[in-house]
Coordinates of C-alpha atoms in Angstrom, one line a residue:
M20 CA 94.9 19.2 -13.9
V21 CA 93.0 18.4 -17.1
S22 CA 91.8 15.2 -15.5
V23 CA 90.3 17.0 -12.6
L24 CA 88.5 19.4 -14.9
E25 CA 87.0 16.5 -16.9
D26 CA 85.8 14.8 -13.7
E27 CA 84.1 18.0 -12.6
K28 CA 82.6 18.3 -16.0
K29 CA 81.2 14.8 -15.8
N30 CA 79.8 15.5 -12.3
L31 CA 78.1 18.6 -13.6
E32 CA 76.6 16.7 -16.5
R33 CA 75.3 14.0 -14.1
E34 CA 73.9 16.7 -11.8
R35 CA 72.3 18.4 -14.9
N36 CA 70.7 15.1 -16.0
R37 CA 69.4 14.5 -12.5
L38 CA 67.9 17.9 -12.3
L39 CA 66.3 17.5 -15.7
K40 CA 64.7 14.2 -14.6
E41 CA 63.4 15.9 -11.4
I42 CA 62.0 18.7 -13.6
D43 CA 60.2 16.2 -15.8
T44 CA 58.9 14.4 -12.7
L45 CA 57.6 17.7 -11.3
N46 CA 56.0 18.6 -14.6
S47 CA 54.3 15.2 -14.7
Q48 CA 53.0 15.8 -11.2
I49 CA 51.8 19.3 -12.1
K50 CA 49.9 17.8 -15.0
Q51 CA 48.3 15.2 -12.7
F52 CA 47.3 17.9 -10.2
S53 CA 45.9 20.1 -12.9
S54 CA 43.8 17.1 -14.1
I55 CA 42.6 16.5 -10.6
V56 CA 41.7 20.1 -10.1
E57 CA 39.9 20.2 -13.4
T58 CA 38.0 17.1 -12.5
T59 CA 37.1 18.5 -9.1
N60 CA 35.9 21.8 -10.7
Q61 CA 33.7 19.8 -13.2
T62 CA 32.3 17.8 -10.3
L63 CA 31.5 20.9 -8.3
Q64 CA 29.9 22.6 -11.3
A65 CA 27.8 19.5 -12.0
K66 CA 26.7 19.5 -8.3
E67 CA 25.8 23.2 -8.4
E68 CA 23.8 22.7 -11.6
S69 CA 22.0 19.7 -10.1
L70 CA 21.2 21.8 -7.0
L71 CA 19.9 24.6 -9.1
S72 CA 17.8 22.2 -11.2
K73 CA 16.3 20.7 -8.0
E74 CA 15.6 24.2 -6.7
K75 CA 13.8 25.1 -9.9
Q76 CA 11.8 21.9 -9.7
L77 CA 10.8 22.8 -6.1
Q78 CA 9.8 26.3 -7.3
N79 CA 7.6 24.8 -10.0
K80 CA 6.0 22.4 -7.5
D81 CA 5.4 25.4 -5.2
L82 CA 3.7 27.3 -8.0
L83 CA 1.5 24.3 -8.7
I84 CA 0.6 24.0 -5.0
N85 CA -0.2 27.7 -5.0
E86 CA -2.5 27.3 -8.0
K87 CA -4.3 24.4 -6.2
D88 CA -4.6 26.5 -3.1
Q89 CA -6.2 29.2 -5.2
K90 CA -8.6 26.7 -6.7
L91 CA -9.5 25.4 -3.3
E92 CA -10.2 28.9 -2.1
E93 CA -12.5 29.4 -5.2
Y94 CA -14.3 26.2 -4.4
R95 CA -14.8 27.3 -0.8
K96 CA -16.3 30.6 -1.9
Q97 CA -18.6 28.8 -4.4
F98 CA -19.7 26.4 -1.6
E99 CA -20.5 29.4 0.7
L100 CA -22.4 31.1 -2.1
Q101 CA -24.4 27.9 -2.8
S102 CA -25.1 27.5 0.9
E103 CA -26.4 31.1 1.1
E104 CA -28.6 30.5 -1.9
K105 CA -29.9 27.3 -0.4
V106 CA -30.7 29.1 2.9
K107 CA -32.5 31.8 1.0
K108 CA -34.6 29.3 -1.0
F109 CA -35.4 27.4 2.2
E110 CA -36.5 30.7 3.9
E111 CA -38.8 31.4 0.9
L112 CA -40.2 27.8 1.1
S113 CA -40.7 28.2 4.8
A114 CA -42.6 31.5 4.3
F115 CA -44.7 29.9 1.6
M116 CA -45.6 26.9 3.8
E117 CA -46.4 29.2 6.7
K118 CA -48.7 31.2 4.4
M119 CA -50.4 28.0 3.2
S120 CA -50.8 26.8 6.8
N121 CA -52.5 30.1 7.8
E122 CA -54.8 29.9 4.8
K123 CA -55.7 26.3 5.6
V124 CA -56.5 27.3 9.2
S125 CA -58.6 30.2 7.9
L126 CA -60.5 27.9 5.5
V127 CA -61.2 25.3 8.2
E128 CA -62.6 28.0 10.5
Q129 CA -64.8 29.3 7.6
V130 CA -66.1 25.8 6.9
A131 CA -66.8 25.3 10.6
N132 CA -68.7 28.6 10.8
L133 CA -70.8 27.8 7.8
E134 CA -71.6 24.3 9.1
K135 CA -72.7 25.9 12.4
K136 CA -74.9 28.4 10.5
I137 CA -76.5 25.6 8.5
A138 CA -77.2 23.7 11.7
D139 CA -78.8 26.8 13.1
Y140 CA -81.0 27.3 10.0
V141 CA -82.0 23.7 10.1
Q142 CA -83.0 24.1 13.8
K143 CA -85.0 27.2 12.9
I144 CA -86.8 25.4 10.1
K145 CA -87.7 22.5 12.5
T146 CA -89.0 25.0 15.1
T147 CA -91.0 26.8 12.4
K148 CA -92.6 23.5 11.3
E149 CA -93.5 22.7 14.9
K150 CA -95.1 26.2 15.3
S151 CA -97.0 25.6 12.0
R152 CA -98.5 22.3 13.3
A153 CA -99.4 24.0 16.6
A154 CA -101.0 26.9 14.7
Q155 CA -103.1 24.5 12.6
D156 CA -104.7 23.1 15.9
G157 CA -105.9 26.5 17.0
L158 CA -109.1 28.0 15.7
L159 CA -108.5 31.6 16.6
G160 CA -105.8 33.5 14.6
A161 CA -105.0 30.4 12.5
S162 CA -104.9 32.3 9.2
M163 CA -102.8 35.1 10.7
E164 CA -100.4 32.6 12.3
M165 CA -100.0 30.7 9.1
E166 CA -99.3 33.9 7.2
K167 CA -96.6 34.8 9.7
V168 CA -95.2 31.2 9.5
R169 CA -95.1 31.3 5.7
E170 CA -93.3 34.7 5.8
E171 CA -90.8 33.5 8.3
A172 CA -90.3 30.3 6.4
S173 CA -89.7 32.2 3.1
K174 CA -87.1 34.3 4.9
I175 CA -85.4 31.2 6.3
N176 CA -85.4 29.5 2.9
L177 CA -83.9 32.6 1.3
T178 CA -81.2 32.7 4.0
L179 CA -80.6 29.0 3.6
Q180 CA -80.1 29.3 -0.1
E181 CA -77.6 32.1 0.3
T182 CA -75.8 30.0 2.9
I183 CA -75.7 27.0 0.6
A184 CA -74.4 29.2 -2.2
E185 CA -71.7 30.6 0.1
L186 CA -70.8 27.1 1.2
E187 CA -70.5 25.9 -2.4
Q188 CA -68.3 28.9 -3.2
V189 CA -66.1 28.0 -0.2
K190 CA -65.9 24.4 -1.4
K191 CA -65.0 25.5 -4.9
E192 CA -62.2 27.8 -3.5
K193 CA -61.0 24.9 -1.4
N194 CA -60.9 22.6 -4.4
E195 CA -59.0 25.2 -6.4
L196 CA -56.4 25.4 -3.6
E197 CA -56.1 21.7 -3.4
T198 CA -55.6 21.5 -7.1
K199 CA -53.1 24.4 -7.1
F200 CA -50.9 23.3 -4.2
G201 CA -51.5 19.5 -4.3
I202 CA -53.1 19.4 -0.8
S203 CA -55.8 16.8 -0.3
S204 CA -58.6 16.9 2.4
A205 CA -56.7 14.3 4.3
D206 CA -53.7 16.6 4.3
L207 CA -55.8 19.4 5.8
K208 CA -57.0 17.1 8.6
Q209 CA -53.6 15.3 9.2
S210 CA -50.9 17.7 8.0
E211 CA -48.4 16.3 10.4
E212 CA -48.5 13.0 8.4
N213 CA -48.0 14.6 5.0
D214 CA -44.9 13.3 3.2
S215 CA -44.1 16.5 1.6
L216 CA -44.2 18.3 4.9
D217 CA -41.9 15.6 6.3
K218 CA -39.5 16.4 3.5
V219 CA -39.7 20.1 4.3
V220 CA -39.0 19.3 8.0
I221 CA -36.0 17.1 6.9
Q222 CA -34.7 19.9 4.7
T223 CA -35.3 22.4 7.5
S224 CA -33.2 20.2 9.9
E225 CA -30.4 19.9 7.3
I226 CA -30.4 23.6 6.5
N227 CA -30.5 24.5 10.2
K228 CA -27.4 22.3 10.6
Y229 CA -25.8 24.2 7.7
K230 CA -26.8 27.5 9.3
E231 CA -25.3 26.5 12.6
R232 CA -22.1 25.3 10.8
I233 CA -21.9 28.6 8.8
A234 CA -22.5 30.6 12.0
S235 CA -19.7 28.7 13.8
L236 CA -17.4 29.2 10.8
E237 CA -18.2 32.9 10.7
L238 CA -17.5 33.2 14.4
S239 CA -14.2 31.4 14.0
L240 CA -13.3 33.5 10.9
E241 CA -14.2 36.7 12.8
K242 CA -12.1 35.6 15.7
L243 CA -9.1 34.8 13.5
Q244 CA -9.5 38.1 11.6
N245 CA -9.6 39.9 14.9
D246 CA -6.6 38.1 16.3
K247 CA -4.7 38.8 13.1
A248 CA -5.7 42.4 13.0
S249 CA -4.6 42.9 16.6
E250 CA -1.3 41.1 15.9
E251 CA -0.7 43.3 12.9
Q252 CA -1.6 46.4 14.8
K253 CA 0.8 45.4 17.5
E254 CA 3.7 44.9 15.1
V255 CA 3.1 48.0 12.9
L256 CA 6.4 49.8 12.3
E257 CA 7.3 53.2 11.0
D258 CA 8.6 51.6 7.8
E259 CA 5.2 50.2 7.0
V260 CA 6.8 47.2 5.4
F261 CA 3.9 44.9 6.2
S262 CA 1.6 46.8 3.8
M263 CA 4.0 46.8 0.9
G264 CA 4.4 44.1 -1.7
T265 CA 7.9 45.3 -2.7
G266 CA 10.1 47.7 -0.8
T267 CA 13.4 48.3 1.0
Y268 CA 14.4 48.0 4.6
K269 CA 15.5 51.2 6.5
S270 CA 16.6 49.5 9.7
I271 CA 17.5 46.2 11.2
S272 CA 14.5 46.4 13.6
A273 CA 12.2 46.8 10.6
L274 CA 13.8 43.7 8.9
I275 CA 13.6 41.6 12.0
A276 CA 9.9 42.5 12.6
H277 CA 9.1 41.8 9.0
F278 CA 10.9 38.4 9.2
K279 CA 8.9 37.5 12.4
F280 CA 5.6 38.5 10.7
K281 CA 6.4 36.5 7.6
L282 CA 7.5 33.4 9.5
T283 CA 4.0 33.1 11.0
N284 CA 2.6 32.3 7.6
V285 CA 4.9 29.5 6.4
R286 CA 3.2 26.5 4.7
R287 CA 6.0 24.4 3.2
T288 CA 9.6 25.6 3.0
I289 CA 11.8 28.4 4.3
R290 CA 15.4 29.4 3.7
I291 CA 17.0 31.8 6.2
I292 CA 20.4 33.5 6.1
L293 CA 21.8 35.3 9.1
P294 CA 25.3 36.9 9.7
E295 CA 25.9 34.9 12.9
L296 CA 24.0 32.2 14.7
S297 CA 24.1 34.4 17.8
V298 CA 21.7 36.8 16.0
I299 CA 18.9 34.4 16.8
E300 CA 19.1 35.2 20.6
R301 CA 20.1 38.8 20.0
F302 CA 17.0 39.7 18.1
G303 CA 14.5 37.4 19.9
L304 CA 14.0 34.9 17.1
T305 CA 14.3 31.8 19.3
D306 CA 10.5 31.5 20.1
V307 CA 9.6 32.3 16.5
F308 CA 11.8 29.4 15.3
N309 CA 10.5 27.1 17.9
D310 CA 6.9 27.8 16.9
L311 CA 7.4 26.9 13.3
P312 CA 5.5 23.7 12.3
K313 CA 7.7 20.6 12.4
N314 CA 6.4 19.3 9.0
I315 CA 7.9 22.1 6.9
L316 CA 11.3 22.1 5.3
K317 CA 13.6 24.5 7.3
N318 CA 17.1 25.6 6.0
L319 CA 19.4 28.0 7.8
A320 CA 22.8 29.4 6.7
C321 CA 25.0 31.5 9.0
N322 CA 28.5 31.7 10.5
V323 CA 28.6 29.1 13.3
D324 CA 31.0 29.3 16.2
H325 CA 30.9 25.6 17.4
K326 CA 32.3 26.6 20.8
H327 CA 29.8 29.3 21.8
D328 CA 26.8 28.3 19.6
K329 CA 26.7 24.6 20.6
Q330 CA 23.5 24.9 22.7
M331 CA 21.6 26.9 20.0
L332 CA 22.8 24.6 17.3
N333 CA 21.4 21.5 19.2
L334 CA 18.1 23.3 19.7
L335 CA 17.8 24.1 16.0
Q336 CA 18.6 20.5 15.0
E337 CA 16.0 19.2 17.4
N338 CA 13.5 21.4 15.6
N339 CA 14.4 19.8 12.2
F340 CA 16.5 22.8 11.0
R341 CA 19.1 21.9 8.3
V342 CA 22.0 24.2 9.3
T343 CA 24.8 25.3 6.9
N344 CA 28.0 26.9 8.1
Y345 CA 28.5 29.9 5.8
Q346 CA 31.4 32.3 6.5
G347 CA 31.1 34.6 3.4
T348 CA 29.4 38.0 3.1
K349 CA 27.3 39.0 6.1
L350 CA 23.7 38.7 4.9
F351 CA 20.1 38.7 6.2
A352 CA 17.9 36.7 3.8
L353 CA 14.5 35.0 3.8
S354 CA 12.6 32.9 1.2
I355 CA 9.2 31.5 2.0
D356 CA 7.4 29.0 -0.2
N357 CA 8.8 30.8 -3.3
I358 CA 6.1 33.4 -2.7
T359 CA 8.1 36.0 -0.6
A360 CA 11.8 36.7 -0.6
A361 CA 14.0 39.2 1.1
L362 CA 17.8 39.9 0.9
A363 CA 19.9 42.4 2.8
V364 CA 23.6 43.1 3.2
Y365 CA 24.8 43.7 6.8
D366 CA 27.4 46.3 7.6
E367 CA 28.9 45.0 10.9
K368 CA 30.9 48.2 11.6
E369 CA 27.9 50.6 11.2
D370 CA 25.4 48.0 12.4
N371 CA 23.0 48.7 9.6
I372 CA 21.6 47.1 6.5
T373 CA 20.8 47.7 2.8
G374 CA 18.1 45.3 1.6
I375 CA 15.0 44.6 -0.4
F376 CA 11.9 42.5 -0.1
S377 CA 9.2 41.5 -2.5
N378 CA 6.3 39.2 -3.3
N379 CA 6.6 39.9 -7.1
E380 CA 7.0 36.6 -8.9
E381 CA 10.0 37.6 -11.0
L382 CA 11.8 39.4 -8.2
V383 CA 11.2 36.4 -5.9
R384 CA 12.7 34.1 -8.5
L385 CA 15.9 36.3 -8.8
L386 CA 16.2 36.8 -5.0
S387 CA 15.7 33.0 -4.4
Q388 CA 18.6 32.2 -6.8
A389 CA 20.9 34.6 -5.0
I390 CA 19.8 33.1 -1.6
M391 CA 20.8 29.6 -2.8
N392 CA 24.5 30.5 -3.1
P393 CA 25.4 30.4 0.6
F394 CA 23.7 27.0 0.9
I395 CA 25.8 25.7 -2.0
K396 CA 29.1 27.3 -0.9
G397 CA 28.7 26.6 2.8
V398 CA 29.4 23.4 4.8
K399 CA 26.3 21.4 5.8
L400 CA 26.3 20.5 9.5
N401 CA 23.5 18.0 9.5

């Protein structure tokens, strides 16, 4: 009996030793798994930090690009202002040249009239001399005829002296004009060959081109402004979210309309979060997404049902969308060029939202960081 008990005791000790070894083995495995989990967590944390760092770099680059865009706009305005000043100066120059041309024509006419008067007076003197010779041949009335001739000759000489004085005054005024404006007598006769006038004509041609270009740009700008105004008028909602820099959404329809409006002004990057991929067709976002430029960076995070959303997923990928399958909190979100951001929580049971949008720099930065989380936690599909 004692022998049996001792055997059982030995068996129990062996079983106990075996169990202790298994416990040690399990503890060792637990430590290994803990080490692996810790390493994995560190790796994930490093990746999240890296992604956040890259996002900050992109934000900084977007800010720099915005500053350059503002400088370009300032340069464009300066160019327009300089063009307007140049046009104004050219108009003043054209008016001055027209005035000088009219004065030149008037002077030429005055000179021609004076030369005609002088010729007439010379002819009268010649006629008077001939009459004087004829009077000398006659015996009767010679003295009376000579007296008349002397009187007429005296009048003619006086008129001639006045004419000569007037002509000298005209020549003096002409010389003063030539000295003042640098116009020579050859210029008055052949103004079409004058180099300065050629320069004015060239400047006129160039400025006319600028005028035509400015007119064309003004027409294009007016058309764009009219199109934009009509589009904004068409999409005005009761929430008036378009006219606000920062505000809250009161309905899903207001949010969707706001998203559609903002998506027409994308320049570089967008991030969009939707509760489900089917929301795109439900709210008529397909055409808006298709119309986005292909050269911008497009990121979309949403819950993807691979069975039902296959066709839409293929269409998005053809349009260069980077799609992330995110199955967390139901959200509507939008971030555009780090200039505008919007974030809203979707209540699926009540079919309503609670959200905010803003173009304030600090709010945009905070909202953009929150918008990044679904892209980090979700699974990238391409």
